[in-house]
CSV table of C-alpha atoms in Angstrom, one decimal:
chain,number,residue,atom,x,y,z
A,1,MET,CA,24.3,-33.7,-23.2
A,2,SER,CA,23.4,-30.7,-21.0
A,3,SER,CA,25.9,-29.5,-18.5
A,4,PRO,CA,25.2,-30.0,-14.8
A,5,SER,CA,24.5,-26.2,-14.5
A,6,THR,CA,21.4,-26.6,-16.6
A,7,THR,CA,19.8,-29.7,-15.2
A,8,PRO,CA,16.3,-29.5,-13.7
A,9,ALA,CA,17.8,-30.2,-10.2
A,10,SER,CA,20.2,-27.3,-10.4
A,11,ARG,CA,17.6,-24.9,-11.8
A,12,ALA,CA,15.3,-25.9,-8.9
A,13,ALA,CA,18.1,-25.4,-6.4
A,14,LYS,CA,18.8,-21.9,-7.8
A,15,ALA,CA,15.1,-21.0,-7.7
A,16,TRP,CA,14.9,-21.9,-4.0
A,17,ARG,CA,18.2,-20.0,-3.3
A,18,ASP,CA,16.9,-16.9,-5.1
A,19,GLY,CA,13.6,-17.2,-3.4
A,20,PHE,CA,15.2,-17.4,0.0
A,21,PHE,CA,17.3,-14.4,-0.7
A,22,ALA,CA,14.2,-12.4,-1.8
A,23,VAL,CA,12.3,-13.4,1.3
A,24,VAL,CA,15.1,-12.6,3.7
A,25,ALA,CA,15.8,-9.2,2.0
A,26,GLY,CA,12.1,-8.3,2.0
A,27,PHE,CA,11.5,-9.1,5.6
A,28,ALA,CA,14.7,-7.5,6.7
A,29,VAL,CA,13.7,-4.2,5.0
A,30,MET,CA,10.2,-4.4,6.5
A,31,PHE,CA,11.5,-5.1,10.0
A,32,ALA,CA,13.9,-2.2,9.7
A,33,VAL,CA,11.3,0.3,8.6
A,34,ALA,CA,8.7,-1.0,11.0
A,35,ALA,CA,11.1,-0.8,13.9
A,36,ALA,CA,12.1,2.8,13.1
A,37,GLY,CA,8.5,3.8,12.7
A,38,ALA,CA,7.3,2.1,15.9
A,39,ALA,CA,10.2,3.7,17.8
A,40,CYS,CA,9.3,7.1,16.6
A,41,ALA,CA,5.7,6.4,17.5
A,42,GLY,CA,6.7,5.7,21.1
A,43,ALA,CA,6.4,1.9,21.1
A,44,GLY,CA,9.8,1.5,22.7
A,45,SER,CA,8.4,2.6,26.0
A,46,LEU,CA,5.8,-0.2,26.1
A,47,PRO,CA,6.1,-2.5,29.2
A,48,GLY,CA,6.9,-6.2,29.2
A,49,GLY,CA,9.5,-6.0,26.4
A,50,ALA,CA,6.7,-5.7,23.9
A,51,PHE,CA,8.6,-3.6,21.3
A,52,PRO,CA,9.9,-6.6,19.2
A,53,ARG,CA,6.5,-8.1,19.1
A,54,VAL,CA,5.0,-4.8,18.1
A,55,VAL,CA,7.5,-4.6,15.2
A,56,ALA,CA,6.5,-8.2,14.2
A,57,ALA,CA,2.8,-7.2,14.3
A,58,VAL,CA,3.5,-4.2,12.1
A,59,ALA,CA,5.3,-6.4,9.6
A,60,VAL,CA,2.4,-8.9,9.6
A,61,MET,CA,-0.1,-6.2,8.9
A,62,ALA,CA,2.2,-4.8,6.2
A,63,ALA,CA,2.1,-8.1,4.4
A,64,GLY,CA,-1.7,-8.2,4.5
A,65,GLY,CA,-2.0,-10.2,7.7
A,66,SER,CA,-4.5,-9.7,10.5
A,67,VAL,CA,-3.6,-8.6,14.0
A,68,GLU,CA,-6.5,-8.4,16.5
A,69,PRO,CA,-6.3,-6.3,19.7
A,70,SER,CA,-7.6,-7.7,22.9
A,71,GLY,CA,-8.0,-6.8,26.5
A,72,GLY,CA,-10.1,-6.9,29.7
A,73,ALA,CA,-10.5,-5.9,33.3
A,74,GLY,CA,-11.6,-9.0,35.0
A,75,ALA,CA,-14.9,-10.8,35.1
A,76,LEU,CA,-17.1,-7.6,35.4
A,77,ALA,CA,-15.4,-5.5,32.6
A,78,GLY,CA,-14.3,-6.5,29.2
A,79,ALA,CA,-12.6,-4.8,26.3
A,80,ALA,CA,-13.1,-5.4,22.6
A,81,GLY,CA,-11.2,-3.9,19.7
A,82,GLN,CA,-10.8,-4.0,16.0
A,83,LEU,CA,-7.8,-3.1,13.9
A,84,SER,CA,-7.9,-3.0,10.2
A,85,VAL,CA,-5.1,-0.8,8.9
A,86,MET,CA,-2.1,-1.5,6.6
A,87,PRO,CA,1.1,0.4,7.3
A,88,LEU,CA,1.8,1.0,3.6
A,89,SER,CA,5.3,2.5,4.1
A,90,VAL,CA,6.4,-0.9,5.4
A,91,SER,CA,4.4,-2.6,2.7
A,92,LEU,CA,5.9,-0.5,-0.1
A,93,ALA,CA,9.5,-1.0,1.1
A,94,GLY,CA,9.0,-4.8,1.3
A,95,ALA,CA,7.2,-4.9,-2.1
A,96,LEU,CA,10.0,-3.0,-3.9
A,97,THR,CA,12.7,-5.2,-2.4
A,98,VAL,CA,11.0,-8.5,-3.1
A,99,GLY,CA,9.9,-7.4,-6.6
A,100,CYS,CA,13.4,-6.4,-7.6
A,101,ALA,CA,14.9,-9.5,-6.1
A,102,PHE,CA,12.4,-11.7,-8.0
A,103,LEU,CA,12.9,-10.0,-11.3
A,104,ARG,CA,16.7,-9.7,-11.3
A,105,PRO,CA,17.5,-13.4,-12.1
A,106,LEU,CA,14.9,-13.3,-14.9
A,107,ARG,CA,16.5,-10.5,-16.9
A,108,GLY,CA,18.4,-11.0,-20.1
A,109,ARG,CA,15.8,-13.0,-22.1
A,110,ALA,CA,12.7,-12.0,-24.0
A,111,VAL,CA,10.6,-15.2,-23.5
A,112,ALA,CA,10.2,-17.7,-20.7
A,113,GLY,CA,7.8,-20.7,-20.5
A,114,PRO,CA,5.0,-20.8,-17.9
A,115,ARG,CA,6.7,-23.8,-16.2
A,116,GLU,CA,9.9,-21.8,-15.7
A,117,LEU,CA,8.0,-18.8,-14.2
A,118,LEU,CA,6.1,-21.1,-11.9
A,119,GLY,CA,9.3,-22.8,-10.9
A,120,ARG,CA,10.7,-19.4,-9.9
A,121,ALA,CA,7.5,-18.1,-8.2
A,122,VAL,CA,6.5,-21.1,-6.2
A,123,PRO,CA,9.6,-21.4,-4.0
A,124,LEU,CA,9.4,-17.7,-3.2
A,125,VAL,CA,5.7,-17.9,-2.3
A,126,VAL,CA,6.2,-20.9,-0.1
A,127,LEU,CA,9.2,-19.4,1.7
A,128,TRP,CA,7.3,-16.1,2.1
A,129,LEU,CA,4.3,-17.8,3.7
A,130,LEU,CA,6.6,-19.7,6.1
A,131,ALA,CA,8.3,-16.5,7.1
A,132,LEU,CA,5.0,-14.7,7.5
A,133,MET,CA,3.6,-17.5,9.7
A,134,GLY,CA,6.7,-17.4,11.9
A,135,THR,CA,6.4,-13.7,12.2
A,136,GLY,CA,2.7,-14.1,13.1
A,137,LEU,CA,3.5,-16.5,15.9
A,138,ALA,CA,5.9,-13.9,17.3
A,139,ALA,CA,3.4,-11.0,16.9
A,140,ARG,CA,1.4,-11.6,20.1
A,141,GLN,CA,1.6,-9.9,23.4
A,142,THR,CA,-0.4,-9.5,26.6
A,143,PHE,CA,0.6,-7.1,29.3
A,144,GLY,CA,-1.1,-5.5,32.3
A,145,LEU,CA,-1.9,-1.9,32.9
A,146,LEU,CA,-1.0,-0.2,36.2
A,147,PRO,CA,-3.8,1.7,37.9
A,148,GLY,CA,-3.9,5.2,36.6
A,149,ASP,CA,-2.1,4.5,33.3
A,150,SER,CA,-5.3,4.5,31.3
A,151,PRO,CA,-9.1,4.3,31.6
A,152,LEU,CA,-8.8,0.5,31.9
A,153,GLY,CA,-6.4,1.0,34.8
A,154,THR,CA,-8.9,3.2,36.6
A,155,ILE,CA,-11.7,0.8,36.1
A,156,GLY,CA,-9.5,-2.1,37.1
A,157,GLU,CA,-8.7,-0.3,40.4
A,158,LEU,CA,-12.4,0.3,41.1
A,159,LEU,CA,-13.3,-3.3,40.3
A,160,ASP,CA,-10.3,-4.8,42.1
A,161,SER,CA,-9.3,-6.7,38.9
A,162,ALA,CA,-6.2,-6.7,36.8
A,163,PRO,CA,-6.7,-4.9,33.5
A,164,THR,CA,-4.9,-6.3,30.5
A,165,VAL,CA,-4.4,-5.3,26.9
A,166,GLY,CA,-2.7,-7.1,24.0
A,167,PHE,CA,-2.8,-8.3,20.5
A,168,GLU,CA,-2.4,-11.5,18.6
A,169,THR,CA,-2.2,-12.7,15.0
A,170,ASP,CA,-5.1,-14.4,13.3
A,171,LEU,CA,-3.0,-17.0,11.5
A,172,PRO,CA,-5.6,-18.5,9.1
A,173,VAL,CA,-6.6,-15.0,7.8
A,174,THR,CA,-3.0,-14.0,7.7
A,175,ALA,CA,-2.0,-17.0,5.6
A,176,LEU,CA,-4.8,-16.4,3.1
A,177,CYS,CA,-4.2,-12.6,2.8
A,178,GLY,CA,-0.4,-13.1,2.8
A,179,LEU,CA,-0.8,-15.5,-0.2
A,180,LEU,CA,-2.9,-12.9,-2.1
A,181,TRP,CA,-0.4,-10.2,-1.2
A,182,ILE,CA,2.7,-12.0,-2.5
A,183,VAL,CA,1.0,-13.5,-5.6
A,184,GLY,CA,-0.4,-10.1,-6.4
A,185,LEU,CA,3.0,-8.5,-6.0
A,186,LEU,CA,4.7,-11.0,-8.4
A,187,VAL,CA,2.0,-10.5,-11.0
A,188,VAL,CA,2.4,-6.7,-10.8
A,189,ALA,CA,6.2,-7.0,-11.0
A,190,LEU,CA,5.9,-9.0,-14.2
A,191,LEU,CA,3.3,-6.7,-15.6
A,192,VAL,CA,5.3,-3.4,-15.2
A,193,SER,CA,8.8,-4.7,-16.1
A,194,ARG,CA,9.7,-4.7,-19.8
A,195,ARG,CA,12.8,-6.8,-19.1
A,196,ALA,CA,11.1,-9.7,-17.5
A,197,PRO,CA,10.6,-12.7,-19.8
A,198,LEU,CA,7.0,-13.9,-20.4
A,199,PRO,CA,5.4,-16.8,-22.3
A,200,ALA,CA,5.3,-16.1,-26.0
A,201,SER,CA,1.5,-16.2,-26.0
A,202,VAL,CA,1.2,-13.2,-23.7
A,203,VAL,CA,4.0,-11.0,-25.0
A,204,ARG,CA,1.7,-9.2,-27.3
A,205,PHE,CA,-0.8,-8.5,-24.5
A,206,HIS,CA,2.1,-7.4,-22.2
A,207,THR,CA,3.3,-5.0,-24.9
A,208,ALA,CA,-0.1,-3.4,-25.0
A,209,VAL,CA,-0.8,-3.0,-21.3
A,210,ARG,CA,2.7,-2.6,-19.8
A,211,PRO,CA,3.2,1.1,-20.7
A,212,ALA,CA,0.0,2.1,-18.9
A,213,ALA,CA,0.7,-0.1,-15.9
A,214,PHE,CA,4.2,1.3,-15.6
A,215,ALA,CA,3.1,4.9,-15.9
A,216,THR,CA,0.5,4.3,-13.3
A,217,LEU,CA,3.1,2.8,-10.9
A,218,VAL,CA,5.3,5.8,-11.5
A,219,LEU,CA,2.4,8.1,-10.6
A,220,LEU,CA,1.8,6.3,-7.3
A,221,LEU,CA,5.5,6.5,-6.4
A,222,ALA,CA,5.7,10.1,-7.4
A,223,TYR,CA,2.9,10.9,-4.9
A,224,VAL,CA,4.9,9.1,-2.2
A,225,VAL,CA,8.0,11.2,-3.0
A,226,LEU,CA,5.9,14.4,-2.9
A,227,GLY,CA,4.4,13.3,0.4
A,228,PHE,CA,7.9,12.7,1.8
A,229,PHE,CA,9.1,16.2,0.9
A,230,THR,CA,5.8,17.7,2.3
A,231,ALA,CA,6.4,15.8,5.5
A,232,VAL,CA,9.9,17.2,5.7
A,233,VAL,CA,8.6,20.8,5.3
A,234,VAL,CA,5.9,20.2,7.9
A,235,ALA,CA,8.5,18.8,10.4
A,236,CYS,CA,10.8,21.8,9.8
A,237,THR,CA,8.1,24.5,10.1
A,238,GLN,CA,5.6,23.1,12.5
A,239,GLY,CA,7.7,20.8,14.8
A,240,HIS,CA,6.6,17.4,16.1
A,241,ALA,CA,9.5,15.8,14.2
A,242,GLU,CA,9.1,12.4,15.8
A,243,ARG,CA,5.4,12.2,15.1
A,244,THR,CA,5.9,13.3,11.5
A,245,LEU,CA,8.7,10.7,11.1
A,246,ALA,CA,6.4,8.0,12.5
A,247,VAL,CA,3.8,8.8,9.9
A,248,VAL,CA,6.5,8.8,7.1
A,249,LEU,CA,7.9,5.4,8.2
A,250,LEU,CA,4.5,3.7,8.8
A,251,GLY,CA,1.8,5.4,6.7
A,252,LEU,CA,3.1,7.8,4.2
A,253,PRO,CA,1.6,6.1,1.1
A,254,ASN,CA,-1.7,5.9,3.0
A,255,LEU,CA,-1.9,9.7,3.1
A,256,ALA,CA,-0.2,10.3,-0.2
A,257,TRP,CA,-2.6,8.0,-2.2
A,258,LEU,CA,-5.6,9.4,-0.2
A,259,ALA,CA,-4.5,12.8,-1.5
A,260,LEU,CA,-4.4,11.4,-5.1
A,261,SER,CA,-7.9,10.1,-4.8
A,262,LEU,CA,-9.1,13.4,-3.4
A,263,GLY,CA,-7.3,15.3,-6.2
A,264,LEU,CA,-9.2,13.2,-8.8
A,265,GLY,CA,-12.5,14.2,-7.2
A,266,GLY,CA,-12.9,11.1,-5.1
A,267,ALA,CA,-14.5,10.9,-1.6
A,268,TRP,CA,-14.1,9.0,1.6
A,269,GLU,CA,-16.4,8.6,4.6
A,270,GLY,CA,-15.5,8.1,8.2
A,271,ARG,CA,-15.3,9.4,11.7
A,272,VAL,CA,-12.9,9.9,14.6
A,273,GLU,CA,-14.2,9.5,18.1
A,274,GLY,CA,-12.5,9.6,21.4
A,275,PRO,CA,-9.2,11.1,22.7
A,276,PHE,CA,-7.0,8.7,20.7
A,277,GLY,CA,-6.6,7.9,17.1
A,278,LEU,CA,-4.1,7.1,14.4
A,279,PRO,CA,-1.7,9.8,13.3
A,280,MET,CA,-3.3,12.0,10.6
A,281,PRO,CA,-3.2,15.6,9.4
A,282,ARG,CA,-5.0,18.0,11.6
A,283,LEU,CA,-7.3,19.1,8.8
A,284,LEU,CA,-8.4,15.6,8.1
A,285,ASP,CA,-9.0,15.0,11.8
A,286,GLN,CA,-11.2,18.1,12.0
A,287,VAL,CA,-13.4,17.0,9.2
A,288,LEU,CA,-13.8,13.4,10.6
A,289,ARG,CA,-14.3,14.3,14.2
A,290,GLY,CA,-18.0,14.5,15.0
A,291,PRO,CA,-21.0,12.6,16.3
A,292,GLU,CA,-21.8,11.2,12.9
A,293,ARG,CA,-20.0,9.9,9.8
A,294,SER,CA,-18.5,12.7,7.7
A,295,THR,CA,-17.7,12.8,4.0
A,296,VAL,CA,-14.2,13.8,3.1
A,297,ASP,CA,-13.6,15.3,-0.3
A,298,VAL,CA,-11.8,18.4,-1.6
A,299,SER,CA,-14.8,20.7,-1.0
A,300,THR,CA,-15.2,19.7,2.7
A,301,LEU,CA,-11.5,20.1,3.2
A,302,ALA,CA,-11.5,23.5,1.5
A,303,GLU,CA,-14.3,24.7,3.8
A,304,ARG,CA,-11.6,24.7,6.5
A,305,ASP,CA,-8.5,25.4,4.4
A,306,SER,CA,-8.7,26.7,0.9
A,307,ARG,CA,-5.3,25.3,0.1
A,308,ALA,CA,-7.0,21.9,-0.3
A,309,TRP,CA,-7.8,22.9,-3.9
A,310,TRP,CA,-4.1,22.4,-4.7
A,311,LEU,CA,-4.8,18.7,-4.5
A,312,VAL,CA,-6.7,19.0,-7.8
A,313,VAL,CA,-4.0,21.1,-9.5
A,314,VAL,CA,-1.3,18.6,-8.5
A,315,ALA,CA,-3.3,15.6,-9.7
A,316,ALA,CA,-4.1,17.3,-13.0
A,317,VAL,CA,-0.5,18.3,-13.7
A,318,LEU,CA,1.0,15.0,-12.8
A,319,LEU,CA,-1.6,12.9,-14.5
A,320,LEU,CA,-2.2,14.9,-17.7
A,321,LEU,CA,1.4,16.1,-18.4
A,322,GLY,CA,3.3,13.3,-16.7
A,323,THR,CA,1.5,9.9,-16.6
A,324,GLY,CA,-0.3,10.3,-20.0
A,325,VAL,CA,2.8,11.4,-21.8
A,326,LEU,CA,5.0,8.7,-20.2
A,327,ALA,CA,2.5,6.0,-21.2
A,328,ALA,CA,2.4,7.2,-24.7
A,329,VAL,CA,6.2,7.6,-25.1
A,330,ARG,CA,6.7,4.0,-23.9
A,331,SER,CA,4.0,2.5,-26.1
A,332,PRO,CA,4.6,1.0,-29.5
A,333,ALA,CA,4.4,3.4,-32.4
A,334,GLY,CA,1.1,3.6,-34.1
A,335,VAL,CA,-1.1,3.1,-31.0
A,336,ARG,CA,-4.3,5.2,-31.6
A,337,PRO,CA,-5.3,7.8,-29.0
A,338,TRP,CA,-8.5,6.1,-28.1
A,339,ARG,CA,-6.8,2.8,-27.4
A,340,GLN,CA,-4.2,4.6,-25.2
A,341,ALA,CA,-7.1,6.3,-23.4
A,342,LEU,CA,-8.7,2.9,-22.8
A,343,HIS,CA,-5.4,1.3,-21.5
A,344,LEU,CA,-4.6,4.1,-19.1
A,345,GLY,CA,-8.1,4.6,-17.9
A,346,VAL,CA,-8.4,0.9,-17.0
A,347,ALA,CA,-5.0,0.9,-15.4
A,348,LEU,CA,-5.7,3.9,-13.3
A,349,ALA,CA,-9.1,2.6,-12.3
A,350,LEU,CA,-7.7,-0.7,-11.2
A,351,ALA,CA,-4.9,1.1,-9.3
A,352,MET,CA,-7.4,3.3,-7.5
A,353,LEU,CA,-9.5,0.3,-6.6
A,354,THR,CA,-6.4,-1.4,-5.1
A,355,VAL,CA,-5.5,1.8,-3.3
A,356,CYS,CA,-8.9,2.2,-1.8
A,357,LEU,CA,-9.0,-1.4,-0.6
A,358,LEU,CA,-5.5,-1.1,1.0
A,359,THR,CA,-5.9,2.4,2.4
A,360,GLY,CA,-9.2,2.0,4.2
A,361,THR,CA,-8.9,2.1,7.9
A,362,HIS,CA,-11.0,0.9,10.9
A,363,ALA,CA,-9.5,0.9,14.3
A,364,GLY,CA,-11.5,0.9,17.5
A,365,PHE,CA,-11.4,0.0,21.2
A,366,GLY,CA,-14.2,0.0,23.7
A,367,LEU,CA,-14.7,-1.0,27.3
A,368,SER,CA,-17.9,-2.5,28.6
A,369,LEU,CA,-19.1,-3.1,32.2
A,370,LEU,CA,-21.2,-6.2,33.0
A,371,GLY,CA,-21.2,-6.9,29.3
A,372,ILE,CA,-23.6,-4.0,28.6
A,373,GLY,CA,-22.6,-1.2,26.3
A,374,ASP,CA,-19.6,0.9,26.1
A,375,VAL,CA,-18.4,3.0,29.1
A,376,SER,CA,-18.9,6.7,28.1
A,377,GLY,CA,-15.6,8.4,27.4
A,378,LEU,CA,-13.6,5.2,27.3
A,379,GLY,CA,-14.2,4.2,23.7
A,380,GLU,CA,-12.3,5.3,20.7
A,381,GLU,CA,-12.7,4.8,17.0
A,382,VAL,CA,-11.0,5.8,13.8
A,383,GLU,CA,-12.8,4.9,10.6
A,384,LEU,CA,-12.1,5.9,7.0
A,385,THR,CA,-13.7,4.0,4.1
A,386,PRO,CA,-13.7,4.9,0.4
A,387,VAL,CA,-16.7,5.6,-1.8
A,388,LEU,CA,-15.6,3.0,-4.3
A,389,TRP,CA,-17.9,3.8,-7.2
A,390,ARG,CA,-16.9,7.5,-7.2
A,391,ASN,CA,-13.2,7.0,-6.7
A,392,THR,CA,-12.8,4.3,-9.4
A,393,GLY,CA,-15.2,5.9,-11.8
A,394,LEU,CA,-13.4,9.2,-11.7
A,395,ALA,CA,-10.0,7.5,-12.0
A,396,LEU,CA,-11.3,5.7,-15.1
A,397,LEU,CA,-12.4,9.1,-16.6
A,398,TRP,CA,-9.2,10.9,-15.7
A,399,GLY,CA,-7.0,8.1,-17.0
A,400,ALA,CA,-8.9,8.1,-20.3
A,401,VAL,CA,-8.5,11.8,-20.7
A,402,ALA,CA,-4.8,11.6,-19.7
A,403,GLY,CA,-4.2,8.7,-22.1
A,404,PHE,CA,-5.8,10.5,-25.0
A,405,LEU,CA,-4.1,13.9,-24.5
A,406,GLY,CA,-0.8,12.2,-23.7
A,407,THR,CA,-0.8,10.5,-27.0
A,408,LEU,CA,-1.2,13.8,-28.8
A,409,LEU,CA,1.4,15.6,-26.7
A,410,ALA,CA,4.0,12.8,-27.0
A,411,ARG,CA,4.0,12.7,-30.8
A,412,PRO,CA,6.9,15.3,-31.1
A,413,LEU,CA,8.9,13.3,-28.6
A,414,ARG,CA,8.8,10.0,-30.5
A,415,HIS,CA,11.8,8.7,-32.4
A,416,ARG,CA,10.8,8.2,-36.0
A,417,GLY,CA,11.8,5.0,-37.8
A,418,PRO,CA,11.0,1.3,-37.5
A,419,VAL,CA,11.3,-0.6,-34.3
A,420,THR,CA,14.5,-2.7,-34.3
A,421,SER,CA,14.7,-6.3,-33.5
A,422,LYS,CA,16.8,-5.7,-30.5
A,423,ASP,CA,13.7,-4.4,-28.6
A,424,PRO,CA,10.8,-6.5,-29.9
A,425,THR,CA,8.4,-4.7,-27.5
A,426,GLY,CA,9.2,-1.3,-28.9
A,427,LEU,CA,9.3,0.1,-25.3
């Protein structure tokens, strides 16, 4: 007879307890990073006690949710806005925390059945969505603008109406995107971890693809670390420490992974219009600011600053001498170079596709009078969208080259001899 500690009821209770811990830890980390970033960005001075609700909105967007800006200036004037941007520093902090908390109870065994994995994942997903919906309900705020505080305030004074701005969460969209976010996170966590147990039918598949997936994840994290040290140097040499810290705490991966795509030869399109905008490097702002959409790639950046070519050098060194070799060393012995090239090429292409979808930005706000057009000078827009076919295609090519060369370079680093039974994956 099985002991009480191994009954289905006790296993279910443990799964809910572990899921609760993972969700609480994940949201606590995201709230902490979001609060620090919003404070550095100046959100602490917003009227109406809006700071906690701004932090909640940042956490919602970090988990894939949708927050919509709103505003108006009475019956004769209206404001419309659009905000599609993910603060990936907050997302990354939450993802690493939840992923580690999810994997920790699963370590110690080589194989687990699909029912057990679902029993672990479902409570976490349900609790995550409940926490996200609660945060979404808190992430809404409307407050008035005093005359002279902004263009809306000036128009409001002229029209004798009270201008307002605010934001609110689109709960249905947030629930759907939040579900995709957390499920995708758990799948990636199982994919890159060699200690996580999987069903016996997919262990062989996991053994083949995990080294490339893990090496690609290390590449993405390495770019974030490099971006952090670059931001520290910029803050120490050029000032604006608070602005730089706000970028680090809210959008460091956005810029770091943009640099990766550009270093691989990728391109982005967009524009910046108006006196406002999201924090971004001055060089990028100069390329995007203009009456028409501009293309951002290494060549257009180098026209204004030749140091942009270093993006290509950094990408080549990290990918060819780092990612390719790491994937080869962690692969089972005997994997042919062409197969390793295929694995790493597909992994990097999928990673770049995900990065492009997450990093794309569209933020705008415009004021109209009598429902006709935008008032000149009172609109603002920041748009940055990827050229998907170019970015993913070049990532596939670079990944294939790195996988092939990495296999050749890693041969002297391998330990000769048969793979022992203690590590059936050979990783």
